[in-house]
PDB file of C-alpha atoms in Angstrom:
ATOM      1  CA  ASP A   8     -17.593   4.849  10.855  1.00  0.00           C
ATOM      2  CA  ASP A   9     -15.077   3.291  13.241  1.00  0.00           C
ATOM      3  CA  SER A  10     -13.768   5.884  15.695  1.00  0.00           C
ATOM      4  CA  LEU A  11     -10.430   4.009  15.855  1.00  0.00           C
ATOM      5  CA  GLY A  12     -10.557   4.499  19.606  1.00  0.00           C
ATOM      6  CA  TRP A  13      -9.200   0.975  19.997  1.00  0.00           C
ATOM      7  CA  LEU A  14      -5.808   2.061  18.645  1.00  0.00           C
ATOM      8  CA  PRO A  15      -3.174   2.698  21.301  1.00  0.00           C
ATOM      9  CA  ALA A  16      -2.241   6.344  21.913  1.00  0.00           C
ATOM     10  CA  GLU A  17       1.271   5.756  20.577  1.00  0.00           C
ATOM     11  CA  ALA A  18      -0.150   4.740  17.172  1.00  0.00           C
ATOM     12  CA  GLY A  19       0.099   8.340  16.030  1.00  0.00           C
ATOM     13  CA  GLU A  20       3.693   8.673  17.239  1.00  0.00           C
ATOM     14  CA  PRO A  21       6.808   7.533  15.417  1.00  0.00           C
ATOM     15  CA  ASN A  22       8.093   4.349  17.039  1.00  0.00           C
ATOM     16  CA  ARG A  23      11.731   5.178  16.374  1.00  0.00           C
ATOM     17  CA  PRO A  24      13.594   8.078  14.821  1.00  0.00           C
ATOM     18  CA  GLY A  25      13.196   7.858  11.062  1.00  0.00           C
ATOM     19  CA  GLN A  26      10.152   5.588  11.356  1.00  0.00           C
ATOM     20  CA  PRO A  27       6.804   6.932  10.149  1.00  0.00           C
ATOM     21  CA  ALA A  28       3.843   7.153  12.468  1.00  0.00           C
ATOM     22  CA  LEU A  29       0.760   5.086  11.879  1.00  0.00           C
ATOM     23  CA  LEU A  30      -1.670   7.308  10.026  1.00  0.00           C
ATOM     24  CA  PRO A  31      -5.282   6.200  10.509  1.00  0.00           C
ATOM     25  CA  VAL A  32      -7.301   7.219   7.461  1.00  0.00           C
ATOM     26  CA  ALA A  33     -11.071   7.048   7.266  1.00  0.00           C
ATOM     27  CA  CYS A  34     -12.233   6.254   3.746  1.00  0.00           C
ATOM     28  CA  ALA A  35     -15.735   7.655   3.351  1.00  0.00           C
ATOM     29  CA  ASP A  36     -16.477   5.450   0.337  1.00  0.00           C
ATOM     30  CA  ALA A  37     -14.770   2.244   1.502  1.00  0.00           C
ATOM     31  CA  ALA A  38     -17.942   0.374   0.557  1.00  0.00           C
ATOM     32  CA  SER A  39     -16.832   0.880  -3.052  1.00  0.00           C
ATOM     33  CA  GLY A  40     -14.286  -1.874  -2.487  1.00  0.00           C
ATOM     34  CA  MET A  41     -10.700  -2.574  -1.529  1.00  0.00           C
ATOM     35  CA  SER A  42      -9.366  -0.474  -4.374  1.00  0.00           C
ATOM     36  CA  ARG A  43     -10.945   2.637  -2.933  1.00  0.00           C
ATOM     37  CA  SER A  44      -9.524   2.021   0.544  1.00  0.00           C
ATOM     38  CA  LEU A  45      -6.031   1.657  -0.936  1.00  0.00           C
ATOM     39  CA  GLN A  46      -6.491   4.857  -2.922  1.00  0.00           C
ATOM     40  CA  CYS A  47      -7.685   6.793   0.139  1.00  0.00           C
ATOM     41  CA  GLY A  48      -4.606   5.668   2.050  1.00  0.00           C
ATOM     42  CA  LEU A  49      -2.282   6.669  -0.775  1.00  0.00           C
ATOM     43  CA  ALA A  50      -3.976  10.079  -1.097  1.00  0.00           C
ATOM     44  CA  ALA A  51      -3.530  10.684   2.643  1.00  0.00           C
ATOM     45  CA  LEU A  52       0.199  10.049   2.221  1.00  0.00           C
ATOM     46  CA  GLY A  53       0.581  12.616  -0.545  1.00  0.00           C
ATOM     47  CA  GLY A  54      -0.489  10.650  -3.601  1.00  0.00           C
ATOM     48  CA  ILE A  55       1.642   9.910  -6.639  1.00  0.00           C
ATOM     49  CA  LYS A  56       3.607  13.130  -6.549  1.00  0.00           C
ATOM     50  CA  ASN A  57       4.401  13.542  -2.851  1.00  0.00           C
ATOM     51  CA  GLY A  58       3.854  10.078  -1.409  1.00  0.00           C
ATOM     52  CA  PRO A  59       6.626   8.010   0.158  1.00  0.00           C
ATOM     53  CA  GLY A  60       8.897   5.693  -1.801  1.00  0.00           C
ATOM     54  CA  GLY A  61       6.738   2.750  -0.819  1.00  0.00           C
ATOM     55  CA  VAL A  62       3.610   1.826   1.090  1.00  0.00           C
ATOM     56  CA  LEU A  63       3.185  -1.114   3.440  1.00  0.00           C
ATOM     57  CA  ILE A  64      -0.209  -2.722   3.003  1.00  0.00           C
ATOM     58  CA  LEU A  65      -1.570  -4.777   5.897  1.00  0.00           C
ATOM     59  CA  LEU A  66      -4.897  -6.505   6.298  1.00  0.00           C
ATOM     60  CA  ALA A  67      -6.669  -5.814   9.571  1.00  0.00           C
ATOM     61  CA  ASP A  68      -8.069  -9.346   9.680  1.00  0.00           C
ATOM     62  CA  GLN A  69      -4.669 -11.109   9.795  1.00  0.00           C
ATOM     63  CA  PRO A  70      -3.898 -10.966  13.525  1.00  0.00           C
ATOM     64  CA  LEU A  71      -0.990 -13.428  13.417  1.00  0.00           C
ATOM     65  CA  VAL A  72       1.278 -11.173  11.375  1.00  0.00           C
ATOM     66  CA  THR A  73       4.356 -10.460  13.482  1.00  0.00           C
ATOM     67  CA  THR A  74       6.585  -7.428  13.759  1.00  0.00           C
ATOM     68  CA  GLY A  75       9.449  -9.741  12.841  1.00  0.00           C
ATOM     69  CA  HIS A  76       7.801 -10.520   9.507  1.00  0.00           C
ATOM     70  CA  LEU A  77       7.043  -6.851   8.854  1.00  0.00           C
ATOM     71  CA  ASN A  78      10.665  -5.977   9.619  1.00  0.00           C
ATOM     72  CA  ARG A  79      11.821  -8.636   7.104  1.00  0.00           C
ATOM     73  CA  LEU A  80       9.611  -6.992   4.461  1.00  0.00           C
ATOM     74  CA  LEU A  81      10.994  -3.537   5.266  1.00  0.00           C
ATOM     75  CA  GLU A  82      14.586  -4.796   5.164  1.00  0.00           C
ATOM     76  CA  ALA A  83      14.020  -6.540   1.821  1.00  0.00           C
ATOM     77  CA  PHE A  84      12.424  -3.394   0.387  1.00  0.00           C
ATOM     78  CA  ALA A  85      15.414  -1.296   1.469  1.00  0.00           C
ATOM     79  CA  ALA A  86      17.841  -3.883   0.053  1.00  0.00           C
ATOM     80  CA  ASN A  87      16.068  -4.111  -3.336  1.00  0.00           C
ATOM     81  CA  PRO A  88      15.528  -0.539  -4.573  1.00  0.00           C
ATOM     82  CA  ALA A  89      14.669  -1.691  -8.107  1.00  0.00           C
ATOM     83  CA  ALA A  90      11.853  -3.979  -6.911  1.00  0.00           C
ATOM     84  CA  ALA A  91       8.324  -2.818  -7.684  1.00  0.00           C
ATOM     85  CA  TYR A  92       7.096  -4.732  -4.645  1.00  0.00           C
ATOM     86  CA  VAL A  93       8.118  -6.896  -1.729  1.00  0.00           C
ATOM     87  CA  ALA A  94       5.414  -9.364  -0.778  1.00  0.00           C
ATOM     88  CA  SER A  95       4.880 -12.092   1.752  1.00  0.00           C
ATOM     89  CA  GLY A  96       4.981 -15.484   0.124  1.00  0.00           C
ATOM     90  CA  ASP A  97       2.769 -18.505   0.455  1.00  0.00           C
ATOM     91  CA  ASN A  98       4.464 -21.231  -1.597  1.00  0.00           C
ATOM     92  CA  GLY A  99       5.673 -18.660  -4.116  1.00  0.00           C
ATOM     93  CA  LYS A 100       2.366 -16.839  -4.333  1.00  0.00           C
ATOM     94  CA  PRO A 101       2.552 -13.147  -3.289  1.00  0.00           C
ATOM     95  CA  LYS A 102       0.217 -12.171  -0.474  1.00  0.00           C
ATOM     96  CA  PRO A 103      -0.184  -9.349   2.004  1.00  0.00           C
ATOM     97  CA  PRO A 104       1.337  -7.925   3.965  1.00  0.00           C
ATOM     98  CA  LEU A 105       3.318  -6.369   1.165  1.00  0.00           C
ATOM     99  CA  ILE A 106       5.096  -3.202   0.169  1.00  0.00           C
ATOM    100  CA  LEU A 107       4.362  -1.447  -3.106  1.00  0.00           C
ATOM    101  CA  ALA A 108       6.987   0.870  -4.528  1.00  0.00           C
ATOM    102  CA  ARG A 109       6.159   4.309  -5.856  1.00  0.00           C
ATOM    103  CA  CYS A 110       6.329   3.040  -9.470  1.00  0.00           C
ATOM    104  CA  LEU A 111       3.057   1.152  -8.834  1.00  0.00           C
ATOM    105  CA  TYR A 112       1.098   4.148  -7.532  1.00  0.00           C
ATOM    106  CA  PRO A 113      -0.385   5.084 -10.939  1.00  0.00           C
ATOM    107  CA  GLU A 114      -1.571   1.482 -11.382  1.00  0.00           C
ATOM    108  CA  LEU A 115      -2.980   1.468  -7.858  1.00  0.00           C
ATOM    109  CA  LEU A 116      -5.083   4.514  -8.725  1.00  0.00           C
ATOM    110  CA  GLN A 117      -6.532   2.695 -11.752  1.00  0.00           C
ATOM    111  CA  LEU A 118      -7.961  -0.198  -9.725  1.00  0.00           C
ATOM    112  CA  ARG A 119     -11.743  -0.293  -9.369  1.00  0.00           C
ATOM    113  CA  GLY A 120     -14.182  -2.145  -7.143  1.00  0.00           C
ATOM    114  CA  ASP A 121     -13.301  -4.940  -4.777  1.00  0.00           C
ATOM    115  CA  VAL A 122      -9.847  -5.412  -6.286  1.00  0.00           C
ATOM    116  CA  GLY A 123      -6.746  -5.204  -4.148  1.00  0.00           C
ATOM    117  CA  ALA A 124      -3.039  -4.936  -4.782  1.00  0.00           C
ATOM    118  CA  ARG A 125      -2.891  -8.585  -5.856  1.00  0.00           C
ATOM    119  CA  ALA A 126      -4.224  -7.475  -9.250  1.00  0.00           C
ATOM    120  CA  LEU A 127      -0.980  -5.564  -9.773  1.00  0.00           C
ATOM    121  CA  LEU A 128       1.179  -8.575  -8.954  1.00  0.00           C
ATOM    122  CA  ASP A 129      -0.593 -11.163 -11.096  1.00  0.00           C
ATOM    123  CA  GLY A 130       0.774 -11.823 -14.539  1.00  0.00           C
ATOM    124  CA  GLY A 131       4.422 -11.027 -13.822  1.00  0.00           C
ATOM    125  CA  ARG A 132       4.310  -7.502 -15.268  1.00  0.00           C
ATOM    126  CA  TYR A 133       6.431  -6.187 -12.427  1.00  0.00           C
ATOM    127  CA  SER A 134       9.617  -7.449 -10.856  1.00  0.00           C
ATOM    128  CA  GLY A 135       9.490  -7.954  -7.129  1.00  0.00           C
ATOM    129  CA  VAL A 136      10.668  -9.938  -4.165  1.00  0.00           C
ATOM    130  CA  ILE A 137       8.616 -12.620  -2.458  1.00  0.00           C
ATOM    131  CA  LEU A 138       9.581 -13.529   1.107  1.00  0.00           C
ATOM    132  CA  GLU A 139       8.215 -16.886   2.167  1.00  0.00           C
ATOM    133  CA  ALA A 140       6.463 -16.700   5.507  1.00  0.00           C
ATOM    134  CA  ASP A 141       8.049 -18.620   8.350  1.00  0.00           C
ATOM    135  CA  ASP A 142       4.622 -19.735   9.516  1.00  0.00           C
ATOM    136  CA  PRO A 143       1.670 -20.588   7.221  1.00  0.00           C
ATOM    137  CA  ASN A 144      -0.680 -19.415   9.988  1.00  0.00           C
ATOM    138  CA  LEU A 145       0.457 -15.864   9.221  1.00  0.00           C
ATOM    139  CA  PHE A 146      -2.158 -15.748   6.458  1.00  0.00           C
ATOM    140  CA  LEU A 147      -5.129 -16.869   8.535  1.00  0.00           C
ATOM    141  CA  ASP A 148      -7.978 -14.363   8.231  1.00  0.00           C
ATOM    142  CA  ALA A 149     -10.360 -13.541  11.047  1.00  0.00           C
ATOM    143  CA  ASP A 150     -13.379 -12.953   8.818  1.00  0.00           C
ATOM    144  CA  THR A 151     -15.930 -14.455  11.206  1.00  0.00           C
ATOM    145  CA  PRO A 152     -16.241 -14.917  14.976  1.00  0.00           C
ATOM    146  CA  GLU A 153     -15.516 -18.623  14.389  1.00  0.00           C
ATOM    147  CA  ASP A 154     -12.308 -17.757  12.506  1.00  0.00           C
ATOM    148  CA  LEU A 155     -11.227 -15.478  15.332  1.00  0.00           C
ATOM    149  CA  ALA A 156     -11.918 -18.187  17.931  1.00  0.00           C
ATOM    150  CA  ALA A 157      -9.829 -20.694  15.940  1.00  0.00           C
ATOM    151  CA  ILE A 158      -6.983 -18.181  15.612  1.00  0.00           C
ATOM    152  CA  ALA A 159      -7.135 -17.385  19.352  1.00  0.00           C
ATOM    153  CA  LYS A 160      -6.421 -21.063  20.059  1.00  0.00           C
ATOM    154  CA  LEU A 161      -3.105 -20.705  18.217  1.00  0.00           C
ATOM    155  CA  LEU A 162      -1.922 -17.895  20.479  1.00  0.00           C
ATOM    156  CA  PRO A 163       0.371 -18.662  23.406  1.00  0.00           C
TER     157      PRO A 163
END
């Protein structure tokens, strides 16, 4: 039930020509798990048939993700058109943020419950690119007030 009023006004505007706008999507049944939130986002973008060539998946509780890292992901996705995904890497293990290519949309729609995109990447069924993060702190989650306080200490 978040109003998303905390988002800056420019969030709904394209940042640069050819760049998509941020599209806030409220998922009425998000309590059904991560899979449902991903599916709501994909549906808002046009679904399997009309959706974009790839979707960038970010976690709201990873505040140390940088625009530089996101740009590296986008550049790698553009440079590897046959890749089913481009993921951030933590010692070779794919993690979000990540980009899923259109070929994974049908699989994404089959996920159920509190299962995220990682389920699609496990097992090596799909070929992708893993970009090691420059900073291991990138993956720190702010799940609790204590986590957020610890992360805040890392900020300049």
